[in-house]
Short mmCIF file of the C-alpha atoms (twelve columns), coordinates in Angstrom:
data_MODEL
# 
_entry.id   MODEL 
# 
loop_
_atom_site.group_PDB 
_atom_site.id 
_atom_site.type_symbol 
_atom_site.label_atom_id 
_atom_site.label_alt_id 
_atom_site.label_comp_id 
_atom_site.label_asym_id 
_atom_site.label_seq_id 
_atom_site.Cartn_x 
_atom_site.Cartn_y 
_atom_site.Cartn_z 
_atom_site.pdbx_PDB_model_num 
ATOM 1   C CA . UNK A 1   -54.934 -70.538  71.677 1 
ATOM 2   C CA . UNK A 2   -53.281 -72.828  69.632 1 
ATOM 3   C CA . UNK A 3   -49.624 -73.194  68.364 1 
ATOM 4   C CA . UNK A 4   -48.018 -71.218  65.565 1 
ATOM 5   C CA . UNK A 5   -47.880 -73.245  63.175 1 
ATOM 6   C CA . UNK A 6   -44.474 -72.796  62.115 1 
ATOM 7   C CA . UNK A 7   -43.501 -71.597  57.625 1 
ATOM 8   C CA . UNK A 8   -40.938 -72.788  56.246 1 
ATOM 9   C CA . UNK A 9   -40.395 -72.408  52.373 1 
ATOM 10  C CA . UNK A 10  -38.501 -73.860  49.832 1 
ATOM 11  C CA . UNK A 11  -36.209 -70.454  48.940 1 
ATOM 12  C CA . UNK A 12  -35.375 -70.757  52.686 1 
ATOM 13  C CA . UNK A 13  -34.773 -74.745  52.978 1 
ATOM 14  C CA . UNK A 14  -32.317 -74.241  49.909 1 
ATOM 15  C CA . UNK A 15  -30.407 -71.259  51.354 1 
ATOM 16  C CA . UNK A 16  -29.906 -73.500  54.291 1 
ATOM 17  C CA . UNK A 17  -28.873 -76.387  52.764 1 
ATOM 18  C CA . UNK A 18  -26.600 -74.808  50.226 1 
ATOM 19  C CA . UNK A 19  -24.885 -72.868  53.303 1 
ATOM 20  C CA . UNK A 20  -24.237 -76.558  55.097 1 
ATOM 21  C CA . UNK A 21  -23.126 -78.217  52.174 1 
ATOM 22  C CA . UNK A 22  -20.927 -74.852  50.746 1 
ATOM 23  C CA . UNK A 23  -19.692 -74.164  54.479 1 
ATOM 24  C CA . UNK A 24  -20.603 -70.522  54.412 1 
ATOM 25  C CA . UNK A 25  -22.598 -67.972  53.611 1 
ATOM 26  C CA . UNK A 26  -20.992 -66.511  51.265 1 
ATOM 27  C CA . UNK A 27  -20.430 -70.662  49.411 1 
ATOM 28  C CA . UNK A 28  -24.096 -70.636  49.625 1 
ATOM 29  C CA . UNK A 29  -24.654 -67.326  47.897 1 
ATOM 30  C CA . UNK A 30  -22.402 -68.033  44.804 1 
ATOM 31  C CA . UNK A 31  -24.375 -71.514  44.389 1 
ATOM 32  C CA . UNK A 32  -27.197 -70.350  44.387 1 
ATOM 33  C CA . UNK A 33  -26.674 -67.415  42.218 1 
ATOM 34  C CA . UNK A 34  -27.914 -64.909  44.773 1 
ATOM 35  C CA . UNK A 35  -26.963 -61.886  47.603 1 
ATOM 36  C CA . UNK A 36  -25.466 -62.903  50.515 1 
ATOM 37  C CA . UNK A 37  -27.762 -60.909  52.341 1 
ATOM 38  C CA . UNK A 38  -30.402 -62.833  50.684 1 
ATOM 39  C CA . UNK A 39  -28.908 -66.284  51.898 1 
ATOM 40  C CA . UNK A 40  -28.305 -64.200  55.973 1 
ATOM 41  C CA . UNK A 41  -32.113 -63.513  55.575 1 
ATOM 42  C CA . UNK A 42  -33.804 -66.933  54.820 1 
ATOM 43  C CA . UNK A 43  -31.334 -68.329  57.899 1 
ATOM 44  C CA . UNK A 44  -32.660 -65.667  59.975 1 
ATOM 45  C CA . UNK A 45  -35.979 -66.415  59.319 1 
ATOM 46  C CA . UNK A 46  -35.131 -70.189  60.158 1 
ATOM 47  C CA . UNK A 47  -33.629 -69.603  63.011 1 
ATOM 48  C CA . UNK A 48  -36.766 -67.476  64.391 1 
ATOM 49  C CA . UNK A 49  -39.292 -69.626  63.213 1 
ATOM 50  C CA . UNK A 50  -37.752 -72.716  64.320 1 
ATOM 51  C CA . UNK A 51  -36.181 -71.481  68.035 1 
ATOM 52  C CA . UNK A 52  -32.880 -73.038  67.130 1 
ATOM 53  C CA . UNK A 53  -29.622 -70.945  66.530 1 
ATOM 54  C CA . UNK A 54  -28.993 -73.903  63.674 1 
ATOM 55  C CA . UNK A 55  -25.086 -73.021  63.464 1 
ATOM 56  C CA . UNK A 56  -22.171 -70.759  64.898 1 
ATOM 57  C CA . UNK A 57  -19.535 -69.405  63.072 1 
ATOM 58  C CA . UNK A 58  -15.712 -70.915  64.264 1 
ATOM 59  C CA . UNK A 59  -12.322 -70.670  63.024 1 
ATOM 60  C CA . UNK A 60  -12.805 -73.943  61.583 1 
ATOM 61  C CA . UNK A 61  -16.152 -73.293  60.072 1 
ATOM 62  C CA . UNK A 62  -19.405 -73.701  60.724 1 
ATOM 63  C CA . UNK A 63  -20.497 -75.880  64.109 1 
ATOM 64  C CA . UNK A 64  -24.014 -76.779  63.957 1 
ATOM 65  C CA . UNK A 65  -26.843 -77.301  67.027 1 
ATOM 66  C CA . UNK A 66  -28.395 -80.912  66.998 1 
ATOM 67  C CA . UNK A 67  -31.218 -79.214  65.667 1 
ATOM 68  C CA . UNK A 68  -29.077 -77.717  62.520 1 
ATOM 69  C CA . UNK A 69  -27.996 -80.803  61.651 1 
ATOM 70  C CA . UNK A 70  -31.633 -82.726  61.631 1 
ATOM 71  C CA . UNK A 71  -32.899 -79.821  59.495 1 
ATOM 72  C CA . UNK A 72  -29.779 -80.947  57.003 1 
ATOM 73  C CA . UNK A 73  -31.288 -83.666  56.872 1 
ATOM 74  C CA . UNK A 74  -34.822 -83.196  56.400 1 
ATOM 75  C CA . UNK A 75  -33.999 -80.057  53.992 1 
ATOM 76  C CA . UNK A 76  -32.109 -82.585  51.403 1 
ATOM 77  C CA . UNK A 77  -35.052 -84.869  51.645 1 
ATOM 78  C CA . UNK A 78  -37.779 -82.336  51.496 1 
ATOM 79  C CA . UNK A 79  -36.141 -81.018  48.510 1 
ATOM 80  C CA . UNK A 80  -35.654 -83.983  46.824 1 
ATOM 81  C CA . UNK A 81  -39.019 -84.724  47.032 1 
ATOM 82  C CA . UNK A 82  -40.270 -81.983  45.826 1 
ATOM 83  C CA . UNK A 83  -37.747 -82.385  42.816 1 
ATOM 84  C CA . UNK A 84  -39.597 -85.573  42.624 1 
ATOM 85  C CA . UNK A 85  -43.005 -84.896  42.425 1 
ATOM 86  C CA . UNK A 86  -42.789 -81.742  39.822 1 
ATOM 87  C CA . UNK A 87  -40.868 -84.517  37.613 1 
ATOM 88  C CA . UNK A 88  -43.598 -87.249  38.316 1 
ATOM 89  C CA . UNK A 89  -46.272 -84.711  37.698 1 
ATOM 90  C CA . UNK A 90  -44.619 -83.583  34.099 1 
ATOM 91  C CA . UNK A 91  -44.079 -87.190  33.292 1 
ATOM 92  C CA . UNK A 92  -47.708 -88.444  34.190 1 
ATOM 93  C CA . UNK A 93  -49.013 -85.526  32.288 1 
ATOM 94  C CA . UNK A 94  -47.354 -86.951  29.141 1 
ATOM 95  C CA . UNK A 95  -48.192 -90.487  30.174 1 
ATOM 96  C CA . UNK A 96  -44.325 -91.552  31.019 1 
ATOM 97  C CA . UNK A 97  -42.606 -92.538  34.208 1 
ATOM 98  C CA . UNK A 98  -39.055 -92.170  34.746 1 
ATOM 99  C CA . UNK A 99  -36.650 -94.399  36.825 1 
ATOM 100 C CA . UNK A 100 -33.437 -92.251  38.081 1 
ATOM 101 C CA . UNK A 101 -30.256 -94.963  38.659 1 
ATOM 102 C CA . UNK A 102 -26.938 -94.498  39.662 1 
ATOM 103 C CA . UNK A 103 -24.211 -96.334  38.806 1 
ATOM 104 C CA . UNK A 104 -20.727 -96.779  39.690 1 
ATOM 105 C CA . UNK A 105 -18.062 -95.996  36.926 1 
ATOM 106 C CA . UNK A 106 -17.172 -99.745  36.304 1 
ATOM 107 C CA . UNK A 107 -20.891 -101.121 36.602 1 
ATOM 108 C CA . UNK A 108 -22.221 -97.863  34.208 1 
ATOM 109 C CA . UNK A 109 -19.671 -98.717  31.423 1 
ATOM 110 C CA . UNK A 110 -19.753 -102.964 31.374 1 
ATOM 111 C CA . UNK A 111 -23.285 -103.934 32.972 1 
ATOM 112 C CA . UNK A 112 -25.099 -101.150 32.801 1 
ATOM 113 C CA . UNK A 113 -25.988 -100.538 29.027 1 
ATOM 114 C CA . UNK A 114 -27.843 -104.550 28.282 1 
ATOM 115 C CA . UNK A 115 -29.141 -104.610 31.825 1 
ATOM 116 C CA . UNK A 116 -31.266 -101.098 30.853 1 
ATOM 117 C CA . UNK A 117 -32.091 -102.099 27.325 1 
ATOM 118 C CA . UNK A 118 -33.775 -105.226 28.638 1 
ATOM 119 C CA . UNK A 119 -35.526 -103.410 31.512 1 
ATOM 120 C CA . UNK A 120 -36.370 -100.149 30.017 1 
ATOM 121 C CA . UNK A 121 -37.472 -102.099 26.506 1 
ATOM 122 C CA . UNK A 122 -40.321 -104.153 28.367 1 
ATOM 123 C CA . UNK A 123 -42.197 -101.236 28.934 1 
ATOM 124 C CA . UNK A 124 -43.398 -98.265  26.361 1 
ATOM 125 C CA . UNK A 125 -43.728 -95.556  29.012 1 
ATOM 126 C CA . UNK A 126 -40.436 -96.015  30.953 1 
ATOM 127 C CA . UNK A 127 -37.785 -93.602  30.195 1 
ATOM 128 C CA . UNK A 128 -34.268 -94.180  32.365 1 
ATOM 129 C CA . UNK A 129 -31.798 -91.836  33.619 1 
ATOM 130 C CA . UNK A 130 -28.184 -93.186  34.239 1 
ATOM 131 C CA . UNK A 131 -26.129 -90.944  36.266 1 
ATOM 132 C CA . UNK A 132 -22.317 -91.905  37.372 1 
ATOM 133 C CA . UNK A 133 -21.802 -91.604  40.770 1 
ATOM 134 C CA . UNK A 134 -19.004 -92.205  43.347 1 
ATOM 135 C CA . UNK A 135 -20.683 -95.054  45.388 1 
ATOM 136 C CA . UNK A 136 -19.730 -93.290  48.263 1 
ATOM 137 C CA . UNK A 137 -22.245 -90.777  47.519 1 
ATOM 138 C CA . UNK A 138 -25.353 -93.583  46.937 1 
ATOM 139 C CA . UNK A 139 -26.621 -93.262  50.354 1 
ATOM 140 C CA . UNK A 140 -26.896 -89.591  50.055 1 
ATOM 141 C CA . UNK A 141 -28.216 -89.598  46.943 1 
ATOM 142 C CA . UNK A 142 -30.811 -92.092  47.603 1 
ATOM 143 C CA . UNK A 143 -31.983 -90.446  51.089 1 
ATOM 144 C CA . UNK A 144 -32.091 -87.317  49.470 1 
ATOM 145 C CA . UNK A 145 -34.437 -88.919  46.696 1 
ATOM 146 C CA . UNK A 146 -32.171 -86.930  44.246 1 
ATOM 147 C CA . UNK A 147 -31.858 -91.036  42.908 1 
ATOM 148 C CA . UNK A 148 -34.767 -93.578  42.590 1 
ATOM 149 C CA . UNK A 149 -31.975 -96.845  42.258 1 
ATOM 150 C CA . UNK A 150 -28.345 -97.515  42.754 1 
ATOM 151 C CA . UNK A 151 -26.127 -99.779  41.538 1 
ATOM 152 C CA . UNK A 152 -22.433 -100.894 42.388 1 
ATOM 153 C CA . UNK A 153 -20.080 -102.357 45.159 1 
ATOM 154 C CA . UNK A 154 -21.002 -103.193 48.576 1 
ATOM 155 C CA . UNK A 155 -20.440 -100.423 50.926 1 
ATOM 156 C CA . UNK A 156 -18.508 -100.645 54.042 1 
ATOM 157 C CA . UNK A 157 -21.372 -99.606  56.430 1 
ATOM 158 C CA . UNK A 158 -24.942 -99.730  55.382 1 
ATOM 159 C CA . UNK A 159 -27.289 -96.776  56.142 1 
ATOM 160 C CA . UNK A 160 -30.593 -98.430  58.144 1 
ATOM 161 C CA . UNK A 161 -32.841 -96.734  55.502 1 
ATOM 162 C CA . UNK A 162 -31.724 -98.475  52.492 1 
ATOM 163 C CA . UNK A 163 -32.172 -101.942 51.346 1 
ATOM 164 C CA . UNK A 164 -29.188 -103.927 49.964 1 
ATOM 165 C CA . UNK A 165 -28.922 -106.579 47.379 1 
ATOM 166 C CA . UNK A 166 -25.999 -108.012 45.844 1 
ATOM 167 C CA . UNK A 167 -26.781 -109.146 42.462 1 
ATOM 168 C CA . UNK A 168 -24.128 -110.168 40.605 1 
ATOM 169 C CA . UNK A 169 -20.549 -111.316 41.316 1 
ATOM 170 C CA . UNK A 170 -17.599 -110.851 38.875 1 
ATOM 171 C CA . UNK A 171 -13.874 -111.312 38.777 1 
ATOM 172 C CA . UNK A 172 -11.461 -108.324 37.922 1 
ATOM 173 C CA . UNK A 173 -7.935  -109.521 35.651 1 
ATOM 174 C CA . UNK A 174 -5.041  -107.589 35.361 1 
ATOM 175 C CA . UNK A 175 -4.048  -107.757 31.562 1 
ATOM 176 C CA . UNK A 176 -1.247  -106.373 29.687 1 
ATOM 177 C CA . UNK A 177 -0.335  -106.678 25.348 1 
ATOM 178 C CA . UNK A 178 0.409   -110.251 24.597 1 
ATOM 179 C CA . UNK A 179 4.126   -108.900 23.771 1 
ATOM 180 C CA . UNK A 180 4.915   -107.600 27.825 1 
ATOM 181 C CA . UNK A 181 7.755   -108.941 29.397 1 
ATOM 182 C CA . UNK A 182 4.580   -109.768 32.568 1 
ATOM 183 C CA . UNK A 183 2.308   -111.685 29.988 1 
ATOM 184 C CA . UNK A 184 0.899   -114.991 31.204 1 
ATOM 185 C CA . UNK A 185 3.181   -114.962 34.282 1 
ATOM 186 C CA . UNK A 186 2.833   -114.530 37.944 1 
ATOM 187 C CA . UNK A 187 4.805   -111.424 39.192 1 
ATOM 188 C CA . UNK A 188 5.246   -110.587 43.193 1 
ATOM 189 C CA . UNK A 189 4.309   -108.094 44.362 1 
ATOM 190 C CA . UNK A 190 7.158   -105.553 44.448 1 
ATOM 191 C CA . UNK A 191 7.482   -105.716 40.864 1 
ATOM 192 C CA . UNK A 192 3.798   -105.515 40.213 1 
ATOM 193 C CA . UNK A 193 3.632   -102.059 42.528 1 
ATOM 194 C CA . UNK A 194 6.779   -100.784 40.617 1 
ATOM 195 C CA . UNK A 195 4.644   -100.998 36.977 1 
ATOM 196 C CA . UNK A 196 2.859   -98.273  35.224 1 
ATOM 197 C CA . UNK A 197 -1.069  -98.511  36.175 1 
ATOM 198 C CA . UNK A 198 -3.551  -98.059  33.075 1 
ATOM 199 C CA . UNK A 199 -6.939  -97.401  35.098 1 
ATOM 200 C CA . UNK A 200 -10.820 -96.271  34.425 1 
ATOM 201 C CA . UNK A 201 -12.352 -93.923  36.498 1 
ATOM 202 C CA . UNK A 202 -13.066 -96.532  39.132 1 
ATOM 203 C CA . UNK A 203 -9.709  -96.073  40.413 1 
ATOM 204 C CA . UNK A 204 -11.175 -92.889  41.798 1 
ATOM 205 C CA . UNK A 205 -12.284 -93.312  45.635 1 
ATOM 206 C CA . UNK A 206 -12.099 -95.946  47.992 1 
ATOM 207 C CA . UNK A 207 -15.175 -98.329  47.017 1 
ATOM 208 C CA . UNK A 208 -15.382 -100.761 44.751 1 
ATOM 209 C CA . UNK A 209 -12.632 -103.412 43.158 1 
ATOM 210 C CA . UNK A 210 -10.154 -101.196 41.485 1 
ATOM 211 C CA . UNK A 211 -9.078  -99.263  44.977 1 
ATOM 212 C CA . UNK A 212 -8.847  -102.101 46.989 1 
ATOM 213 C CA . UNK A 213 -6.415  -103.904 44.641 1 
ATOM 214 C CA . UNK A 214 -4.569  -100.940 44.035 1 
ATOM 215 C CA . UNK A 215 -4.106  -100.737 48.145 1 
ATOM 216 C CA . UNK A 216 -3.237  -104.537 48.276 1 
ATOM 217 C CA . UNK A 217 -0.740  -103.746 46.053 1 
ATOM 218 C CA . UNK A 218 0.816   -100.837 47.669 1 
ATOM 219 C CA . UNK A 219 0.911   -99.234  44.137 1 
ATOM 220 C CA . UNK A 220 1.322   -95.735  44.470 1 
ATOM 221 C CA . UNK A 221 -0.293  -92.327  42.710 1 
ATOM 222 C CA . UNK A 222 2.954   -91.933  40.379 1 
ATOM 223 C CA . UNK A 223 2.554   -95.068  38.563 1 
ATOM 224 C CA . UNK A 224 -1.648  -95.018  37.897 1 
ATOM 225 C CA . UNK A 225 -2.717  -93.233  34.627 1 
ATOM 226 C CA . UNK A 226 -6.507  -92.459  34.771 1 
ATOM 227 C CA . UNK A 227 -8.675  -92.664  31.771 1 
ATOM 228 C CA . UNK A 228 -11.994 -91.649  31.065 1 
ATOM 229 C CA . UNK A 229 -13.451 -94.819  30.454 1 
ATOM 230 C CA . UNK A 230 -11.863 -98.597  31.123 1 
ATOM 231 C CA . UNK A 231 -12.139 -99.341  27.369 1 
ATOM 232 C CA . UNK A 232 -9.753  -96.569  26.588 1 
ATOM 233 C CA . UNK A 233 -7.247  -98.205  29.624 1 
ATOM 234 C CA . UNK A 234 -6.905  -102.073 28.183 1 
ATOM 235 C CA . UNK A 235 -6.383  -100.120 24.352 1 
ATOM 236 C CA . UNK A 236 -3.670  -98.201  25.854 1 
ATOM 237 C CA . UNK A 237 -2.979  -101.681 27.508 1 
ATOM 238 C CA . UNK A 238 -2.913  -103.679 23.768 1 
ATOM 239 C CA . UNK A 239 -0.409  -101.315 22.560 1 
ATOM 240 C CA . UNK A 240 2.170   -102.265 25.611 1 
ATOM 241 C CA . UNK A 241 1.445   -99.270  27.802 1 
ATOM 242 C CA . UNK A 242 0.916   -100.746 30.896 1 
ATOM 243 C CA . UNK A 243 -1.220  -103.240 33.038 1 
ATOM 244 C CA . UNK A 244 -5.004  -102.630 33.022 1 
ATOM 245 C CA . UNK A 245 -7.719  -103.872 35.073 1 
ATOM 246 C CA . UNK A 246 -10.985 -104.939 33.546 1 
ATOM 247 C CA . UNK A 247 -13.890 -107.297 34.310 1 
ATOM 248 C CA . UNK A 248 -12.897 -110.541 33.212 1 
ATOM 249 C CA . UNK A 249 -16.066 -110.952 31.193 1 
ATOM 250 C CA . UNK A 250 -14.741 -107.971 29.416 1 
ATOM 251 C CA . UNK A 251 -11.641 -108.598 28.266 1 
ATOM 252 C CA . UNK A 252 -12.381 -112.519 27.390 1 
ATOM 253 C CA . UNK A 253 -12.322 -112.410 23.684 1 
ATOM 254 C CA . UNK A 254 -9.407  -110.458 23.470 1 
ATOM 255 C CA . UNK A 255 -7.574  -112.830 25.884 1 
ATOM 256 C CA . UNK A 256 -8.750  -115.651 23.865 1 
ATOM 257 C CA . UNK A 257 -7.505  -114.068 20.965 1 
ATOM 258 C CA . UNK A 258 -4.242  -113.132 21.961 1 
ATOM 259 C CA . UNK A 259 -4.635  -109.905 21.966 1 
ATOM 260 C CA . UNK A 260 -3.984  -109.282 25.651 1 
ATOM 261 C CA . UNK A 261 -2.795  -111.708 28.356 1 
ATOM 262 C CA . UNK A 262 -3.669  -111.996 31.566 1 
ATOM 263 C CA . UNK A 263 -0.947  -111.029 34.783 1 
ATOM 264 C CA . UNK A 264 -1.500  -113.031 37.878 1 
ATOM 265 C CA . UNK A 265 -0.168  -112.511 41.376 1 
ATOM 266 C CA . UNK A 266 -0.925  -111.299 44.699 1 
ATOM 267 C CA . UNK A 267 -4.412  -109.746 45.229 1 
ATOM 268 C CA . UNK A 268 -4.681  -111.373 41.164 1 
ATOM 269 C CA . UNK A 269 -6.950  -111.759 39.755 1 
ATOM 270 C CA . UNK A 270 -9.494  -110.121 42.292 1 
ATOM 271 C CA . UNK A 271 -13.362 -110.999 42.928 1 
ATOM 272 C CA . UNK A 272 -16.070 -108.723 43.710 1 
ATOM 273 C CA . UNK A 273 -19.838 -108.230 43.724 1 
ATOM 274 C CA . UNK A 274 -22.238 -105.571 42.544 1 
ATOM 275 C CA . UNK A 275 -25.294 -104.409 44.999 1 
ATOM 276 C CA . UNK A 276 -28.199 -103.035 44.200 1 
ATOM 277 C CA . UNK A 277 -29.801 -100.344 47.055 1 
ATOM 278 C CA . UNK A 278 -33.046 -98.574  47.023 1 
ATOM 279 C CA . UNK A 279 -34.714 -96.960  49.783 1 
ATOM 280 C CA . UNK A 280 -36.717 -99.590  52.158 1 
ATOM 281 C CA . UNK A 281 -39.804 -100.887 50.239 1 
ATOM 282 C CA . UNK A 282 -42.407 -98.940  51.366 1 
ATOM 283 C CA . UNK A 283 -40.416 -95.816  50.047 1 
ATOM 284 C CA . UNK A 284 -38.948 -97.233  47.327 1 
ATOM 285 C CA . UNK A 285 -40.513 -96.083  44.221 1 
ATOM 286 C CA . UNK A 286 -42.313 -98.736  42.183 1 
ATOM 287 C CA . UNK A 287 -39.819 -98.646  39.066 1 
ATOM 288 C CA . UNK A 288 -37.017 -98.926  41.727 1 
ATOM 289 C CA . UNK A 289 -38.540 -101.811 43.404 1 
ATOM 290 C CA . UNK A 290 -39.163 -103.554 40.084 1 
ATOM 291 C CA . UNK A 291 -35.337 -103.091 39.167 1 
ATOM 292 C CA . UNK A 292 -34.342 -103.994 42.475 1 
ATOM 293 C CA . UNK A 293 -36.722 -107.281 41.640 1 
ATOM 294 C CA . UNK A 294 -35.481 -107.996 38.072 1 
ATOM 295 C CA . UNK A 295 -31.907 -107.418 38.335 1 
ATOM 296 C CA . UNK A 296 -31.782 -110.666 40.250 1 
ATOM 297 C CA . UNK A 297 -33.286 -112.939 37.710 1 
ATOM 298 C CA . UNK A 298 -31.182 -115.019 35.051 1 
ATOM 299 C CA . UNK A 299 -32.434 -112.868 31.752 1 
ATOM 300 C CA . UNK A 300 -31.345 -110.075 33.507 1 
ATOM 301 C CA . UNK A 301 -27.943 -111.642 34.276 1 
ATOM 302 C CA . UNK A 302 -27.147 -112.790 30.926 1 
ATOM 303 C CA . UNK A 303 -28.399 -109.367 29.737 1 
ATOM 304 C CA . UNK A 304 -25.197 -107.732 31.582 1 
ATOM 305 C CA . UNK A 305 -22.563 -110.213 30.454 1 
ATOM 306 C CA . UNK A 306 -22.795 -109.745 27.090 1 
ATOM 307 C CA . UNK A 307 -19.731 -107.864 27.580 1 
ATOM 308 C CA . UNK A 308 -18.941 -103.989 26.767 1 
ATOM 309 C CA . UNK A 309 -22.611 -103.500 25.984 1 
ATOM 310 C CA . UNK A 310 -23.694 -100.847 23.582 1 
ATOM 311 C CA . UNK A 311 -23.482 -97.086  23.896 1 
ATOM 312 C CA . UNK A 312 -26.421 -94.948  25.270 1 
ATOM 313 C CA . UNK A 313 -27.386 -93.838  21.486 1 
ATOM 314 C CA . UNK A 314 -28.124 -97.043  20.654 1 
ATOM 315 C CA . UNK A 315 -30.678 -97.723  23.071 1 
ATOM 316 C CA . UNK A 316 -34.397 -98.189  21.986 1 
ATOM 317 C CA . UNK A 317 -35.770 -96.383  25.100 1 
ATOM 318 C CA . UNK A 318 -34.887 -93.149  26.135 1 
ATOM 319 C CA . UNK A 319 -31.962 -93.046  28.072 1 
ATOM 320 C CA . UNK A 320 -30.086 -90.025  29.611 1 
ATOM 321 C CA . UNK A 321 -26.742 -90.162  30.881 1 
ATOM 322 C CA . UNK A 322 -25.691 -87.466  33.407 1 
ATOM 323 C CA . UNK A 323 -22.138 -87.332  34.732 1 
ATOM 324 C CA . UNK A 324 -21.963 -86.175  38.347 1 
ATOM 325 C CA . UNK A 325 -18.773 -85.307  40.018 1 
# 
């Protein structure tokens, strides 16, 4: 006789994978909008159908087998796929194909906007969805397949199944109003950490340009105010709030203006780079690995410097923006 060949459904996949990322049962349950019971079931059918005890209770929390943590793994990307194909499916049936990017906070609000209005406008069937991630959740994302395309800073270790790209270098200023007591000078360090910090959501987290400055700096949690976008942070700037941090590219008219002036200084201004990652080409998914292509060339280049951009209801193609936490 031959092997059992071994069922294992979706219901039970998610239970599973809901209990690992919620950390219990009962996590797991509340996510998913269902019994515990229900969620103790599909992880005992797991269990017996795969000969693997998967996890153990502790005081800490769960401890998983070898084997628990390899069915993490493949559950997320399992999932994701089949996420994946239902969408492909609807959007073949209608004769579209959608590209899913992320982007990171600062890339989303500067780059982002010209770089998919060019891209999504040369083709009638392509429909884009921009989601803001934390970059240190691209890998994830991208493994997972819940993402076709990322965008943002290098990371600090690069997982073997992605492909990285950097794409496009930039410098970050500090500015403040043209009235500060700081404008057009170079200030040391102590008196820089001792300001009040007018910051974007890139502040958030440990990637990217924004952090690391802020760590050069020393600058601590007291003195950063957090905005919802870095346009809102350099206006609270113009009015004599505080220092902001922008993309220089950003900010140059109003510098040339006199609007705002430019702070210099330690860790001032600051460079960085934006990558692009998708998975390796073979799994990339053609739109991806067209991006990942085009993002690269000089149209595409001049198509993210035009500065702030527009907002996502002015684009031609359809574009939907998704916030994730």
């Amino acid at each position: 006789m031959g092997k059992r060949r071994r069922k294992l459904t979706p219901t039970q996949l998610r239970a599973y994978l809901a209990t690992v990322r919620g950390g219990s049962l009962k996590a797991a349950a509340a996510d998913l909008d269902v019994t515990e019971p229900a969620i103790s079931l599909h992880i005992a059918h797991l269990r017996k159908e795969l000969g693997d005890r998967l996890f153990a209770r502790t005081a800490s929390g769960l401890a998983f087998t070898p084997g628990g943590l390899r069915l993490a793994s493949r559950a997320a990307e399992l999932l994701g796929l089949q996420s994946r194909t239902i969408l492909e499916v609807s959007q073949a049936a209608s004769g579209r194909r959608l590209l899913r990017m992320a982007a990171s906070s600062l890339f989303a609000e500067y780059a982002a906007p010209g770089l998919i209005e060019l891209f999504a406008g040369r083709a009638d069937d392509l429909d884009v969805e921009l989601s803001v991630l934390n970059p240190q959740d691209f890998a994830a994302q991208l493994s997972s397949r819940a993402v076709d395309v990322a965008l943002g800073p290098p990371p600090a270790t690069l997982d073997s199944s992605l492909s990285c790209t950097p794409f496009l270098n930039y410098q970050m200023v500090a500015v403040v109003a043209a009235g500060h007591p700081l404008a057009g000078g170079r200030v040391g360090q102590a008196e820089l950490r001792g300001q009040t910090w007018l910051l974007g959501p890139s502040a958030v987290g440990r990637l990217g340009m924004v952090p690391t400055v802020l760590r050069r700096l020393g600058v601590p949690e007291s003195n950063q105010q957090i905005f919802q976008s870095h346009a809102a942070a350099v206006e609270e700037a113009k009015h004599g709030r505080g220092i902001a941090l922008s993309v220089a590219f950003a900010v140059s008219k109003d510098l040339a203006a006199g609007v705002l002036a430019q702070v210099t200084g330690p860790s001032l201004p600051a460079r960085g780079s934006w990558n692009v990652f998708t998975l390796r080409d073979r799994d990339a998914p053609p739109p991806a690995a067209e991006l990942a292509r085009f993002v690269t060339t000089p149209r595409a280049t001049q198509a993210m410097l035009r500065g702030a951009g527009v907002t996502a209801g002015r684009f031609k193609p359809a574009i939907h923006v998704t916030l994730w936490s």
